[in-house]
PDB file of C-alpha atoms in Angstrom:
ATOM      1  CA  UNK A1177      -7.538 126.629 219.813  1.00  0.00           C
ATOM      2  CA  UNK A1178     -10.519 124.718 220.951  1.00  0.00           C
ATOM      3  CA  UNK A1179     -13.070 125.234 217.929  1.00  0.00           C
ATOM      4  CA  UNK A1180      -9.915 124.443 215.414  1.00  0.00           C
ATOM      5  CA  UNK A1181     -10.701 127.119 213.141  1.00  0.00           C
ATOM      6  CA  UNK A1182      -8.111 129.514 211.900  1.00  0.00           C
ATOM      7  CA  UNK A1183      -7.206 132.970 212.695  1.00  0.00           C
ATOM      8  CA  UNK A1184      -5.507 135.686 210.503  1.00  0.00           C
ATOM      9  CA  UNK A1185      -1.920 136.618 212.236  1.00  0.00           C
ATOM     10  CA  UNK A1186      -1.201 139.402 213.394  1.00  0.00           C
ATOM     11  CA  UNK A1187       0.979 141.840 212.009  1.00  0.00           C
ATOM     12  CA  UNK A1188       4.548 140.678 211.048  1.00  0.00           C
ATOM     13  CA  UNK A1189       7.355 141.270 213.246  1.00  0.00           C
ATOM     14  CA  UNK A1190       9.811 142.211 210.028  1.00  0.00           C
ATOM     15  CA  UNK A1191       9.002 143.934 206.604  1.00  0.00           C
ATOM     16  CA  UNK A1192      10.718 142.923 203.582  1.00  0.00           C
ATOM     17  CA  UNK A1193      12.479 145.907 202.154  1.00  0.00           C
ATOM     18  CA  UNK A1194      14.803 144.249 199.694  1.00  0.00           C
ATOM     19  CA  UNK A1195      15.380 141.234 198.095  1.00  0.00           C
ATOM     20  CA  UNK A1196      18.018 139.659 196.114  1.00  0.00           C
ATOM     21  CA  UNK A1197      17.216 136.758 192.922  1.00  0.00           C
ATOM     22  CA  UNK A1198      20.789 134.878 192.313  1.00  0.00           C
ATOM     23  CA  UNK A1199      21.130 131.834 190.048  1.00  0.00           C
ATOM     24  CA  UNK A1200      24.649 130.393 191.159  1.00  0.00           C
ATOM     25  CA  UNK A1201      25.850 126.283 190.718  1.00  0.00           C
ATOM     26  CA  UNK A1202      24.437 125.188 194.171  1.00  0.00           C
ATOM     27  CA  UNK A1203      23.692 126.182 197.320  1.00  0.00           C
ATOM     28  CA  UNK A1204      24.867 130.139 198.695  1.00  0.00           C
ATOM     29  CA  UNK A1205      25.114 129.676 201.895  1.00  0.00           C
ATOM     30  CA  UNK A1206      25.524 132.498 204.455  1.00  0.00           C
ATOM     31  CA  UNK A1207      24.803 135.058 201.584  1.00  0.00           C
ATOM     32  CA  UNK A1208      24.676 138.297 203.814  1.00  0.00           C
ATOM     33  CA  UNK A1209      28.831 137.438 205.032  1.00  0.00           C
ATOM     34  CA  UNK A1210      29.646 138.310 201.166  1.00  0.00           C
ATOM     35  CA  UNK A1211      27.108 141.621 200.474  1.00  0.00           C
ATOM     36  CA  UNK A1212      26.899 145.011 201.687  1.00  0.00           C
ATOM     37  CA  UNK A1213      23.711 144.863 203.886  1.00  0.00           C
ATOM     38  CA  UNK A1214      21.281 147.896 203.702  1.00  0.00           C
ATOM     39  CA  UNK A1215      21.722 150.360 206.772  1.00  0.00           C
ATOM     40  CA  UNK A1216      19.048 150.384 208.518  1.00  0.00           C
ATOM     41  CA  UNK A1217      19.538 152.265 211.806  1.00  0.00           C
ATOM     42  CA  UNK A1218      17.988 155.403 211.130  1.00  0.00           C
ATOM     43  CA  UNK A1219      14.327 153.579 210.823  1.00  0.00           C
ATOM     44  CA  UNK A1220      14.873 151.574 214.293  1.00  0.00           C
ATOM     45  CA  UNK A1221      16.061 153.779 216.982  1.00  0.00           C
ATOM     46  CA  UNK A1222      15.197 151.365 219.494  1.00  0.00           C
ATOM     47  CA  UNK A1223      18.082 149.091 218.335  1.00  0.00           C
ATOM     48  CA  UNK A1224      20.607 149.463 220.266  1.00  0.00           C
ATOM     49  CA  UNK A1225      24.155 147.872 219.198  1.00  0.00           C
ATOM     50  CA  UNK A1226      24.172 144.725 220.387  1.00  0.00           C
ATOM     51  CA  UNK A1227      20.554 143.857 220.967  1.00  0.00           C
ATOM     52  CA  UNK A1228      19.537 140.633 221.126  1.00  0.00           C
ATOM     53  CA  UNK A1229      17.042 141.159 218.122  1.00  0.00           C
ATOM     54  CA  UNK A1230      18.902 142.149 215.122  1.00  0.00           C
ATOM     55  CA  UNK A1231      17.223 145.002 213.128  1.00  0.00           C
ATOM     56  CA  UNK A1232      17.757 143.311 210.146  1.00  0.00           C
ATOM     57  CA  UNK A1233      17.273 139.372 209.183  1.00  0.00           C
ATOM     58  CA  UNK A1234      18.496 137.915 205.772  1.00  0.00           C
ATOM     59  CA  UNK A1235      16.483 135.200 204.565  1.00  0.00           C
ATOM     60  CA  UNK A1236      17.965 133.028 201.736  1.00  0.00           C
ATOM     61  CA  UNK A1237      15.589 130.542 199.897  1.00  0.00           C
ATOM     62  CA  UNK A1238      17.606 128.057 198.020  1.00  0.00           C
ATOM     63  CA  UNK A1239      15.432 126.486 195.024  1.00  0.00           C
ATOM     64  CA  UNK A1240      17.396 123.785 192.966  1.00  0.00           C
ATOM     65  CA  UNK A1241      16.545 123.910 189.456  1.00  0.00           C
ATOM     66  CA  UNK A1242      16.831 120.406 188.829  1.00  0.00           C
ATOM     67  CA  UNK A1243      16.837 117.235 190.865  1.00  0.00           C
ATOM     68  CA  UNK A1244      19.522 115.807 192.982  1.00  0.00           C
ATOM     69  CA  UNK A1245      20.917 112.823 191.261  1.00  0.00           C
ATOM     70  CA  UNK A1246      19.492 109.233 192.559  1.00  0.00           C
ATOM     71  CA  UNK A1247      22.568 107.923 192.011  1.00  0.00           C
ATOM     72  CA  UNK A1248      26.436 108.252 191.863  1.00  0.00           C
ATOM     73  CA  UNK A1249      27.875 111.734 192.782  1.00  0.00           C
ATOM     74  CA  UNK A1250      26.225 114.092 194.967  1.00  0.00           C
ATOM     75  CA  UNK A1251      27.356 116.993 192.793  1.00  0.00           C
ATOM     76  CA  UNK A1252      25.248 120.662 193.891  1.00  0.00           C
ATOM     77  CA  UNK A1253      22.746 121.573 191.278  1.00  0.00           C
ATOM     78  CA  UNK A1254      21.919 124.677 189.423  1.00  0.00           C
ATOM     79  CA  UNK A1255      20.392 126.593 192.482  1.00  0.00           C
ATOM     80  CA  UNK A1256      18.165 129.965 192.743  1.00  0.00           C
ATOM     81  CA  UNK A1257      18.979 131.669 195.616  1.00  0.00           C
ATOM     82  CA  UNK A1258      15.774 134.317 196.552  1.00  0.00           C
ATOM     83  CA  UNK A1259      17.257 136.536 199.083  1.00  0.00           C
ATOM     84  CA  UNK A1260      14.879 138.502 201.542  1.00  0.00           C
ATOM     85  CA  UNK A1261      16.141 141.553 203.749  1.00  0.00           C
ATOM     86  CA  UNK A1262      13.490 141.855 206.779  1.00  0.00           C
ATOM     87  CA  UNK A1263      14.242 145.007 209.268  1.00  0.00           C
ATOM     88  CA  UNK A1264      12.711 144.395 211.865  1.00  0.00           C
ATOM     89  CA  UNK A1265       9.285 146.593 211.933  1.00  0.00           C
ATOM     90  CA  UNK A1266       9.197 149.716 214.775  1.00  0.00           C
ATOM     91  CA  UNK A1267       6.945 147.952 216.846  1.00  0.00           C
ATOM     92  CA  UNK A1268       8.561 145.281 217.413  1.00  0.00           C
ATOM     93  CA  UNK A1269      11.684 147.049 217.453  1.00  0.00           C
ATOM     94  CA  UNK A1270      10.070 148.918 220.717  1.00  0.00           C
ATOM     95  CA  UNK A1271       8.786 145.666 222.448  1.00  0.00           C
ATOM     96  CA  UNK A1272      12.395 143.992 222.153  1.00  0.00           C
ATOM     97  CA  UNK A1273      13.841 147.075 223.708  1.00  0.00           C
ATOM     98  CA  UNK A1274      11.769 146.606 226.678  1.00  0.00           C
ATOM     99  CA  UNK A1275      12.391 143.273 226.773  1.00  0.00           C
ATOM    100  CA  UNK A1276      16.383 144.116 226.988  1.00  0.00           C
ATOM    101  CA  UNK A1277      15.555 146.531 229.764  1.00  0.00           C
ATOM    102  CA  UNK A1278      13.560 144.147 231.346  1.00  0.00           C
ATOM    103  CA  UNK A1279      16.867 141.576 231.395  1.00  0.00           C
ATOM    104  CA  UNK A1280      19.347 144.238 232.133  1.00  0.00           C
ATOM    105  CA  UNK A1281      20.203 145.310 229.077  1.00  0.00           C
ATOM    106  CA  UNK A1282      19.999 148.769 229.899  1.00  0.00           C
ATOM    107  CA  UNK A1283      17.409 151.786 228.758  1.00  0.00           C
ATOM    108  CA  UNK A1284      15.250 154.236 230.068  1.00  0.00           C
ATOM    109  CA  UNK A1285      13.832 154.016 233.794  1.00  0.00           C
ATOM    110  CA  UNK A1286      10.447 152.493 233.687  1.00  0.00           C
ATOM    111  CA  UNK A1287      10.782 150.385 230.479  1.00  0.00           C
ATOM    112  CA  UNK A1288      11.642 146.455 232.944  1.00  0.00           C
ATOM    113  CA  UNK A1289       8.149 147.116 234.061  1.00  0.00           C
ATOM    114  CA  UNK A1290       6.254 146.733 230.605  1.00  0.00           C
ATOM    115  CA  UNK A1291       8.033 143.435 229.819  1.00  0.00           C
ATOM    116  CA  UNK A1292       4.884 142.000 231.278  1.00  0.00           C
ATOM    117  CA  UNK A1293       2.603 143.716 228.177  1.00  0.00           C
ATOM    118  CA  UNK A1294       4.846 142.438 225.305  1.00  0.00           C
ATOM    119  CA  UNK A1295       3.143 139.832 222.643  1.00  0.00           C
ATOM    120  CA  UNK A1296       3.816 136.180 223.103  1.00  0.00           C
ATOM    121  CA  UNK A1297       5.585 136.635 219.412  1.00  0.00           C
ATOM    122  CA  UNK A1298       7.648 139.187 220.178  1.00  0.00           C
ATOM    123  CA  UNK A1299       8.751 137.202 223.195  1.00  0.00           C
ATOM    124  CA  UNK A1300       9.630 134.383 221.547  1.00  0.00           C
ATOM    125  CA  UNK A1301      11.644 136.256 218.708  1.00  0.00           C
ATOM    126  CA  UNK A1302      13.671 137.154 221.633  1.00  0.00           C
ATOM    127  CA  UNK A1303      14.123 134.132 222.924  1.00  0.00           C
ATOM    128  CA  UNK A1304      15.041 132.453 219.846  1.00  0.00           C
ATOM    129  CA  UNK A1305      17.727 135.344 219.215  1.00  0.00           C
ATOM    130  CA  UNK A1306      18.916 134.965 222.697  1.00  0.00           C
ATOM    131  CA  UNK A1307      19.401 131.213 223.197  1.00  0.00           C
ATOM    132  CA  UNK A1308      19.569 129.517 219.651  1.00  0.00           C
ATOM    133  CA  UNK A1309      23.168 129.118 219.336  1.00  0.00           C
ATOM    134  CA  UNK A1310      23.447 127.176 222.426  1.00  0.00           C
ATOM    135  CA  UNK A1311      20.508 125.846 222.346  1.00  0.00           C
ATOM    136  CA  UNK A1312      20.402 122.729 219.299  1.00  0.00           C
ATOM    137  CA  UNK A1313      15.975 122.264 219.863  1.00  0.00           C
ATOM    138  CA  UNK A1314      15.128 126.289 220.021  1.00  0.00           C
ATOM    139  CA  UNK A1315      17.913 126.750 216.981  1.00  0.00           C
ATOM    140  CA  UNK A1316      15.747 124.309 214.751  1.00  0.00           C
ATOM    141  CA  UNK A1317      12.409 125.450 215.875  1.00  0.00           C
ATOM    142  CA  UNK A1318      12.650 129.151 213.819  1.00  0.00           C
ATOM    143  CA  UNK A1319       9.315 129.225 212.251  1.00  0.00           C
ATOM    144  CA  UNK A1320       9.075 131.776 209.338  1.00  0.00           C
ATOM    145  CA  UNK A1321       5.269 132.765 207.653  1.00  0.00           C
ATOM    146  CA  UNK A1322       4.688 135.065 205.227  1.00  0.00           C
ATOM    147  CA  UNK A1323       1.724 136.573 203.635  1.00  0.00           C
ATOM    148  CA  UNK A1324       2.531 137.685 199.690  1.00  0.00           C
ATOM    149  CA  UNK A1325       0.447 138.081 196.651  1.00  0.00           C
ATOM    150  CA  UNK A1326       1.795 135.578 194.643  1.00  0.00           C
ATOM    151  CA  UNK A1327       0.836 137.552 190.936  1.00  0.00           C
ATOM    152  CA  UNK A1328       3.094 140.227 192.066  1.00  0.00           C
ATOM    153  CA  UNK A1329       5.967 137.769 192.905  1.00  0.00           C
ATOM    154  CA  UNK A1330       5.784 135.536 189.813  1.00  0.00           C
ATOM    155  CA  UNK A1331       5.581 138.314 187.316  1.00  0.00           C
ATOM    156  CA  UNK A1332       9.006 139.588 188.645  1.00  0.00           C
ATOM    157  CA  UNK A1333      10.187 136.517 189.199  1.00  0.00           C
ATOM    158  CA  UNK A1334      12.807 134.660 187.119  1.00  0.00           C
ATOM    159  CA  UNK A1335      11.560 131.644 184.943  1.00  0.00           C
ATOM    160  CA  UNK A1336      13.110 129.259 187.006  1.00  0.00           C
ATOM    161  CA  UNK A1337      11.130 130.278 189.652  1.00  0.00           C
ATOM    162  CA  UNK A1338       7.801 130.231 188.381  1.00  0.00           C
ATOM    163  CA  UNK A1339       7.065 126.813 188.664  1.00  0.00           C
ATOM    164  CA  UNK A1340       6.944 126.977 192.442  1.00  0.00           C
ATOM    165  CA  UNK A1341       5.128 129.247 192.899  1.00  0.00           C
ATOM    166  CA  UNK A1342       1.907 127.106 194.084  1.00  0.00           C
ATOM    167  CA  UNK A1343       4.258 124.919 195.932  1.00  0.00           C
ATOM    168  CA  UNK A1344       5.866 126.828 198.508  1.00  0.00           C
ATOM    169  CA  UNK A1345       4.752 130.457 200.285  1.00  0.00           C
ATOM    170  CA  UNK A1346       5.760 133.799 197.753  1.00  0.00           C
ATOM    171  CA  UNK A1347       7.358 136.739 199.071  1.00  0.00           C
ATOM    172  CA  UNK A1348       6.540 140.331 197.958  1.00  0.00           C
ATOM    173  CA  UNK A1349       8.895 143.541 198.447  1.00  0.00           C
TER     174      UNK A1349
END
């Protein structure tokens, strides 16, 4: 931007349409292996098995209740785990599918030649799906903004949580 003024976003490329509050003794990590995920197939016929974009993205905010130690043991601490389920929203879901058409990844004749028309956030999405496990830079460059309102979030959320909530972004299902 040249006059360094800031512009709303556009509209998100996921919805939150669940979400999860554990407390557990540290750290849950890859939460979504050890739950039965919501199916969500019926809402994004674009998906196809095995696109590149999933339809559905688990986000897991870890928020230690206490400090780590400064010295001696690095034993885990209490840790609230905020869990977000994001489908992917129908738009998008459309603009990936031409996307996949566009790289061979089969579809209805006519779909390659819109590739050209998808948004640059969309695009990237893709990307970041398609190359981030090889890829050590793109894999650390996932960028995730959300727009809340942070009375809703805090007057569901647990105690614990509470305290953050002017420190870090709030999430709303």
């Amino acid at each position: 931007l040249t006059d360094k003024k800031k512009i709303p976003s556009g509209k998100g490329l996921f919805e939150c349409i669940q979400g999860d509050c554990v407390i557990s003794d540290g750290p849950m990590h890859h939460f979504a292996a050890g739950v039965t995920l919501p199916d969500v197939s019926g809402a994004l016929p674009a998906v196809r098995p095995g696109s590149t974009v999933p339809a559905l993205l688990v986000i897991n905010v870890q928020i230690p209740t206490q400090p780590p130690p400064l010295f001696g043991a690095r034993k885990s601490t209490p840790t609230v785990n905020a869990v977000f389920y994001m489908r992917l929203n129908p738009t998008t879901a459309a603009a990936a599918a031409v996307l996949e058409a566009a790289e061979g990844g089969g579809g209805a004749a006519g779909e390659a030649s819109g590739a050209e028309a998808v948004s640059g956030p969309v695009k990237l999405l893709h990307r970041w799906c398609r190359d981030a496990q090889t890829d050590d830079v793109l894999r650390g460059a996932l960028k995730v903004s959300t727009r809340a309102h942070s009375a809703t979030f805090t007057s569901q959320a647990p105690s614990k949580v509470y305290p953050y909530d002017r420190l870090m972004p709030c999430y709303e299902c």
